[in-house]
């Protein structure tokens, strides 16, 4: 990982991602205040966690790393990065009863995983000066919990958006919603792809994936919210924002 004197423009991308995520979260919070529905609330929380993760990443990359910063980054990114967004999609696409039951099962698991990350002893020899990494957790088994959380997010966030894109593609006058959901699905996949490349040593790929991901998700949310010209969107359809 490059030191402070070797930083290039790509190392400042997490900072840009944080600014975009903060603006996106603010717009969702404003929508939630007007119409306090669960899916918008979960999405606002998810985008805020996304931005918190990239903010911590910026601090580590540009100013230096500590065990606490790495643990907080791991919680915000690896544990909470996709889960709240997936919950938002779940509340949007499934029945309220099913979504509530899924939350009752999954949320305690996610909170326990976050607590275990914070409680884990540190492995100081694994701490890198300008790169956050889960390797600093001495309880290595804790990292085995995150694939379950990420898998849950893939099913309901990526899968839900992809399914919605397919359904709207086959529906008259709903092409914009098909395109919006396709953008959300693609945006949700990019950080995971970047994270996989980062584990192989291409850390910059994570920064690019995170920035492109949040931009595509926000674009998808905006495209879904557009009403076709000359048509008044049905109330039930207009409420289905940001995905679905």
CSV table of C-alpha atoms in Angstrom, one decimal:
chain,number,residue,atom,x,y,z
A,1,UNK,CA,0.0,0.0,0.0
A,2,UNK,CA,1.3,3.5,-0.9
A,3,UNK,CA,2.5,5.7,1.8
A,4,UNK,CA,1.5,9.4,2.2
A,5,UNK,CA,4.2,10.6,-0.2
A,6,UNK,CA,3.2,8.0,-2.8
A,7,UNK,CA,-0.6,8.7,-2.9
A,8,UNK,CA,-2.2,9.2,-6.3
A,9,UNK,CA,-5.5,10.5,-7.3
A,10,UNK,CA,-7.2,7.1,-6.9
A,11,UNK,CA,-6.4,7.1,-3.2
A,12,UNK,CA,-8.7,10.2,-2.8
A,13,UNK,CA,-11.7,8.4,-4.3
A,14,UNK,CA,-13.0,7.2,-1.0
A,15,UNK,CA,-13.3,10.9,0.0
A,16,UNK,CA,-15.5,11.6,-3.1
A,17,UNK,CA,-17.5,8.5,-2.3
A,18,UNK,CA,-18.2,9.7,1.2
A,19,UNK,CA,-19.4,13.1,-0.1
A,20,UNK,CA,-21.8,11.4,-2.6
A,21,UNK,CA,-23.1,9.0,0.0
A,22,UNK,CA,-23.7,11.8,2.5
A,23,UNK,CA,-25.7,13.7,-0.1
A,24,UNK,CA,-27.6,10.6,-1.1
A,25,UNK,CA,-28.4,9.7,2.5
A,26,UNK,CA,-29.7,13.2,3.1
A,27,UNK,CA,-32.1,13.0,0.2
A,28,UNK,CA,-33.4,9.7,1.5
A,29,UNK,CA,-33.9,11.0,5.0
A,30,UNK,CA,-35.9,13.9,3.6
A,31,UNK,CA,-38.1,11.4,1.8
A,32,UNK,CA,-38.5,9.4,4.9
A,33,UNK,CA,-39.6,12.5,6.8
A,34,UNK,CA,-42.3,13.1,4.2
A,35,UNK,CA,-43.4,9.4,4.0
A,36,UNK,CA,-41.9,7.3,6.8
A,37,UNK,CA,-42.0,3.9,5.2
A,38,UNK,CA,-39.6,1.1,6.3
A,39,UNK,CA,-37.9,0.6,3.0
A,40,UNK,CA,-36.8,4.3,2.7
A,41,UNK,CA,-35.7,4.3,6.3
A,42,UNK,CA,-33.6,1.2,5.8
A,43,UNK,CA,-32.1,2.5,2.6
A,44,UNK,CA,-31.2,5.8,4.3
A,45,UNK,CA,-29.4,3.9,7.0
A,46,UNK,CA,-27.7,1.7,4.4
A,47,UNK,CA,-26.3,4.6,2.4
A,48,UNK,CA,-25.2,6.3,5.6
A,49,UNK,CA,-23.3,3.1,6.7
A,50,UNK,CA,-21.8,3.0,3.2
A,51,UNK,CA,-20.5,6.6,3.5
A,52,UNK,CA,-19.2,5.9,7.0
A,53,UNK,CA,-17.2,3.0,5.7
A,54,UNK,CA,-15.6,5.1,3.0
A,55,UNK,CA,-15.0,8.0,5.4
A,56,UNK,CA,-13.1,5.7,7.7
A,57,UNK,CA,-11.3,4.3,4.7
A,58,UNK,CA,-10.3,7.9,3.7
A,59,UNK,CA,-8.9,8.6,7.2
A,60,UNK,CA,-6.8,5.4,7.2
A,61,UNK,CA,-5.5,5.9,3.6
A,62,UNK,CA,-4.7,9.6,4.0
A,63,UNK,CA,-3.8,10.0,7.7
A,64,UNK,CA,-2.8,6.6,9.0
A,65,UNK,CA,-4.2,3.5,10.5
A,66,UNK,CA,-5.1,2.3,14.0
A,67,UNK,CA,-6.7,-0.9,15.4
A,68,UNK,CA,-9.8,1.1,16.4
A,69,UNK,CA,-10.2,2.7,12.9
A,70,UNK,CA,-9.8,-0.7,11.2
A,71,UNK,CA,-12.4,-2.3,13.5
A,72,UNK,CA,-14.9,0.5,12.9
A,73,UNK,CA,-14.2,0.3,9.2
A,74,UNK,CA,-14.9,-3.4,9.2
A,75,UNK,CA,-18.2,-3.0,11.1
A,76,UNK,CA,-19.4,-0.2,8.8
A,77,UNK,CA,-18.2,-1.8,5.5
A,78,UNK,CA,-18.1,-5.6,5.9
A,79,UNK,CA,-20.8,-6.0,8.4
A,80,UNK,CA,-23.2,-3.2,7.7
A,81,UNK,CA,-22.2,-2.2,4.2
A,82,UNK,CA,-25.0,-4.1,2.4
A,83,UNK,CA,-27.4,-5.4,5.1
A,84,UNK,CA,-29.5,-2.2,5.6
A,85,UNK,CA,-29.9,-1.7,1.8
A,86,UNK,CA,-31.0,-5.4,1.5
A,87,UNK,CA,-33.5,-4.8,4.3
A,88,UNK,CA,-34.9,-1.8,2.4
A,89,UNK,CA,-35.4,-3.9,-0.7
A,90,UNK,CA,-36.9,-6.7,1.4
A,91,UNK,CA,-39.5,-4.4,2.9
A,92,UNK,CA,-40.2,-3.0,-0.6
A,93,UNK,CA,-40.7,-6.3,-2.4
A,94,UNK,CA,-42.0,-8.7,0.2
A,95,UNK,CA,-45.0,-8.6,2.6
A,96,UNK,CA,-44.6,-6.6,5.8
A,97,UNK,CA,-45.0,-9.9,7.9
A,98,UNK,CA,-42.3,-11.7,6.0
A,99,UNK,CA,-39.9,-8.7,6.2
A,100,UNK,CA,-40.5,-8.3,9.9
A,101,UNK,CA,-39.8,-12.0,10.5
A,102,UNK,CA,-36.6,-11.9,8.4
A,103,UNK,CA,-35.5,-8.8,10.4
A,104,UNK,CA,-36.2,-10.5,13.7
A,105,UNK,CA,-33.9,-13.4,12.6
A,106,UNK,CA,-31.2,-11.5,10.8
A,107,UNK,CA,-30.7,-8.3,12.8
A,108,UNK,CA,-29.6,-10.0,16.1
A,109,UNK,CA,-27.0,-12.0,14.0
A,110,UNK,CA,-25.7,-8.8,12.4
A,111,UNK,CA,-25.5,-7.0,15.7
A,112,UNK,CA,-23.7,-9.9,17.3
A,113,UNK,CA,-21.2,-10.0,14.4
A,114,UNK,CA,-20.6,-6.2,14.9
A,115,UNK,CA,-20.0,-6.6,18.6
A,116,UNK,CA,-17.6,-9.5,18.1
A,117,UNK,CA,-15.6,-7.5,15.7
A,118,UNK,CA,-15.2,-4.7,18.2
A,119,UNK,CA,-14.5,-7.1,21.1
A,120,UNK,CA,-11.9,-9.2,19.2
A,121,UNK,CA,-8.3,-8.9,20.4
A,122,UNK,CA,-6.0,-7.3,17.9
A,123,UNK,CA,-3.1,-8.8,15.9
A,124,UNK,CA,-0.8,-5.7,15.8
A,125,UNK,CA,1.6,-7.3,13.4
A,126,UNK,CA,-1.2,-7.4,10.8
A,127,UNK,CA,-1.9,-3.7,11.1
A,128,UNK,CA,-0.9,-1.8,7.9
A,129,UNK,CA,0.0,1.8,8.1
A,130,UNK,CA,-2.4,3.1,5.3
A,131,UNK,CA,-4.7,0.2,4.5
A,132,UNK,CA,-7.6,-1.2,6.6
A,133,UNK,CA,-7.8,-5.0,6.6
A,134,UNK,CA,-9.8,-7.6,8.6
A,135,UNK,CA,-6.5,-9.4,9.2
A,136,UNK,CA,-6.0,-7.3,12.2
A,137,UNK,CA,-8.7,-9.2,14.0
A,138,UNK,CA,-7.1,-11.9,16.2
A,139,UNK,CA,-10.4,-13.8,16.3
A,140,UNK,CA,-10.1,-14.9,12.7
A,141,UNK,CA,-13.3,-16.9,12.9
A,142,UNK,CA,-15.3,-13.7,13.3
A,143,UNK,CA,-14.5,-12.9,9.7
A,144,UNK,CA,-16.3,-16.1,8.7
A,145,UNK,CA,-19.6,-14.5,9.8
A,146,UNK,CA,-19.6,-11.8,7.2
A,147,UNK,CA,-20.1,-14.1,4.1
A,148,UNK,CA,-23.5,-15.0,5.6
A,149,UNK,CA,-24.4,-11.3,5.9
A,150,UNK,CA,-23.1,-10.5,2.5
A,151,UNK,CA,-24.9,-13.5,1.0
A,152,UNK,CA,-28.2,-12.2,2.5
A,153,UNK,CA,-27.5,-8.8,1.0
A,154,UNK,CA,-26.8,-10.3,-2.4
A,155,UNK,CA,-30.1,-12.2,-2.4
A,156,UNK,CA,-32.4,-9.4,-1.4
A,157,UNK,CA,-30.5,-6.3,-2.7
A,158,UNK,CA,-29.0,-7.5,-5.9
A,159,UNK,CA,-31.5,-10.3,-6.5
A,160,UNK,CA,-34.4,-8.1,-5.7
A,161,UNK,CA,-33.3,-5.3,-8.0
A,162,UNK,CA,-32.6,-7.8,-10.8
A,163,UNK,CA,-36.0,-9.5,-10.4
A,164,UNK,CA,-37.7,-6.1,-10.4
A,165,UNK,CA,-35.8,-5.1,-13.5
A,166,UNK,CA,-36.9,-8.2,-15.3
A,167,UNK,CA,-40.6,-7.8,-14.3
A,168,UNK,CA,-40.7,-4.1,-15.3
A,169,UNK,CA,-38.9,-4.9,-18.6
A,170,UNK,CA,-42.0,-7.0,-19.5
A,171,UNK,CA,-44.4,-4.4,-18.3
A,172,UNK,CA,-45.8,-1.6,-20.6
A,173,UNK,CA,-44.7,1.9,-19.8
A,174,UNK,CA,-42.2,0.7,-17.1
A,175,UNK,CA,-39.0,0.7,-19.0
A,176,UNK,CA,-37.5,3.5,-16.9
A,177,UNK,CA,-38.1,1.3,-13.8
A,178,UNK,CA,-36.5,-1.7,-15.4
A,179,UNK,CA,-33.5,0.5,-16.2
A,180,UNK,CA,-33.3,1.9,-12.7
A,181,UNK,CA,-33.4,-1.4,-11.0
A,182,UNK,CA,-30.7,-2.7,-13.4
A,183,UNK,CA,-28.5,0.2,-12.4
A,184,UNK,CA,-29.2,-0.6,-8.7
A,185,UNK,CA,-28.3,-4.2,-9.2
A,186,UNK,CA,-25.1,-3.4,-11.0
A,187,UNK,CA,-24.1,-0.7,-8.4
A,188,UNK,CA,-24.7,-3.2,-5.6
A,189,UNK,CA,-22.3,-5.7,-7.2
A,190,UNK,CA,-19.4,-3.4,-7.8
A,191,UNK,CA,-18.1,-2.9,-4.3
A,192,UNK,CA,-18.1,-6.7,-3.8
A,193,UNK,CA,-16.1,-7.1,-7.0
A,194,UNK,CA,-13.7,-4.4,-5.9
A,195,UNK,CA,-13.3,-6.0,-2.5
A,196,UNK,CA,-12.4,-9.3,-4.0
A,197,UNK,CA,-9.7,-7.6,-6.2
A,198,UNK,CA,-8.4,-5.8,-3.1
A,199,UNK,CA,-7.8,-9.1,-1.4
A,200,UNK,CA,-5.6,-10.0,-4.3
A,201,UNK,CA,-3.6,-6.9,-3.8
A,202,UNK,CA,-5.4,-4.4,-6.1
A,203,UNK,CA,-6.6,-2.1,-3.4
A,204,UNK,CA,-7.4,0.7,-5.8
A,205,UNK,CA,-10.0,-1.5,-7.4
A,206,UNK,CA,-12.0,-1.3,-4.2
A,207,UNK,CA,-11.9,2.5,-4.2
A,208,UNK,CA,-13.1,2.5,-7.8
A,209,UNK,CA,-15.8,-0.1,-7.2
A,210,UNK,CA,-17.2,1.8,-4.1
A,211,UNK,CA,-17.4,5.1,-6.0
A,212,UNK,CA,-19.0,3.6,-9.1
A,213,UNK,CA,-21.3,1.5,-7.0
A,214,UNK,CA,-22.9,4.4,-5.1
A,215,UNK,CA,-23.2,6.5,-8.2
A,216,UNK,CA,-25.0,3.7,-10.0
A,217,UNK,CA,-27.3,3.0,-7.1
A,218,UNK,CA,-28.2,6.7,-6.8
A,219,UNK,CA,-28.8,6.9,-10.6
A,220,UNK,CA,-31.0,3.9,-10.4
A,221,UNK,CA,-33.0,5.4,-7.6
A,222,UNK,CA,-33.5,8.6,-9.5
A,223,UNK,CA,-34.5,6.8,-12.7
A,224,UNK,CA,-37.0,4.7,-10.8
A,225,UNK,CA,-38.6,7.8,-9.4
A,226,UNK,CA,-39.1,9.5,-12.9
A,227,UNK,CA,-42.7,9.6,-14.1
A,228,UNK,CA,-43.2,9.0,-17.8
A,229,UNK,CA,-44.3,12.2,-19.7
A,230,UNK,CA,-48.0,12.6,-20.2
A,231,UNK,CA,-48.7,10.0,-17.6
A,232,UNK,CA,-49.6,10.2,-13.9
A,233,UNK,CA,-47.8,7.4,-12.1
A,234,UNK,CA,-50.2,5.3,-10.0
A,235,UNK,CA,-49.8,5.9,-6.3
A,236,UNK,CA,-48.8,2.4,-5.5
A,237,UNK,CA,-46.1,2.6,-8.2
A,238,UNK,CA,-44.9,6.0,-7.2
A,239,UNK,CA,-44.3,4.8,-3.6
A,240,UNK,CA,-41.9,2.1,-4.7
A,241,UNK,CA,-38.7,4.1,-4.4
A,242,UNK,CA,-35.8,3.6,-4.4
A,243,UNK,CA,-36.1,0.1,-6.0
A,244,UNK,CA,-38.7,-2.2,-7.2
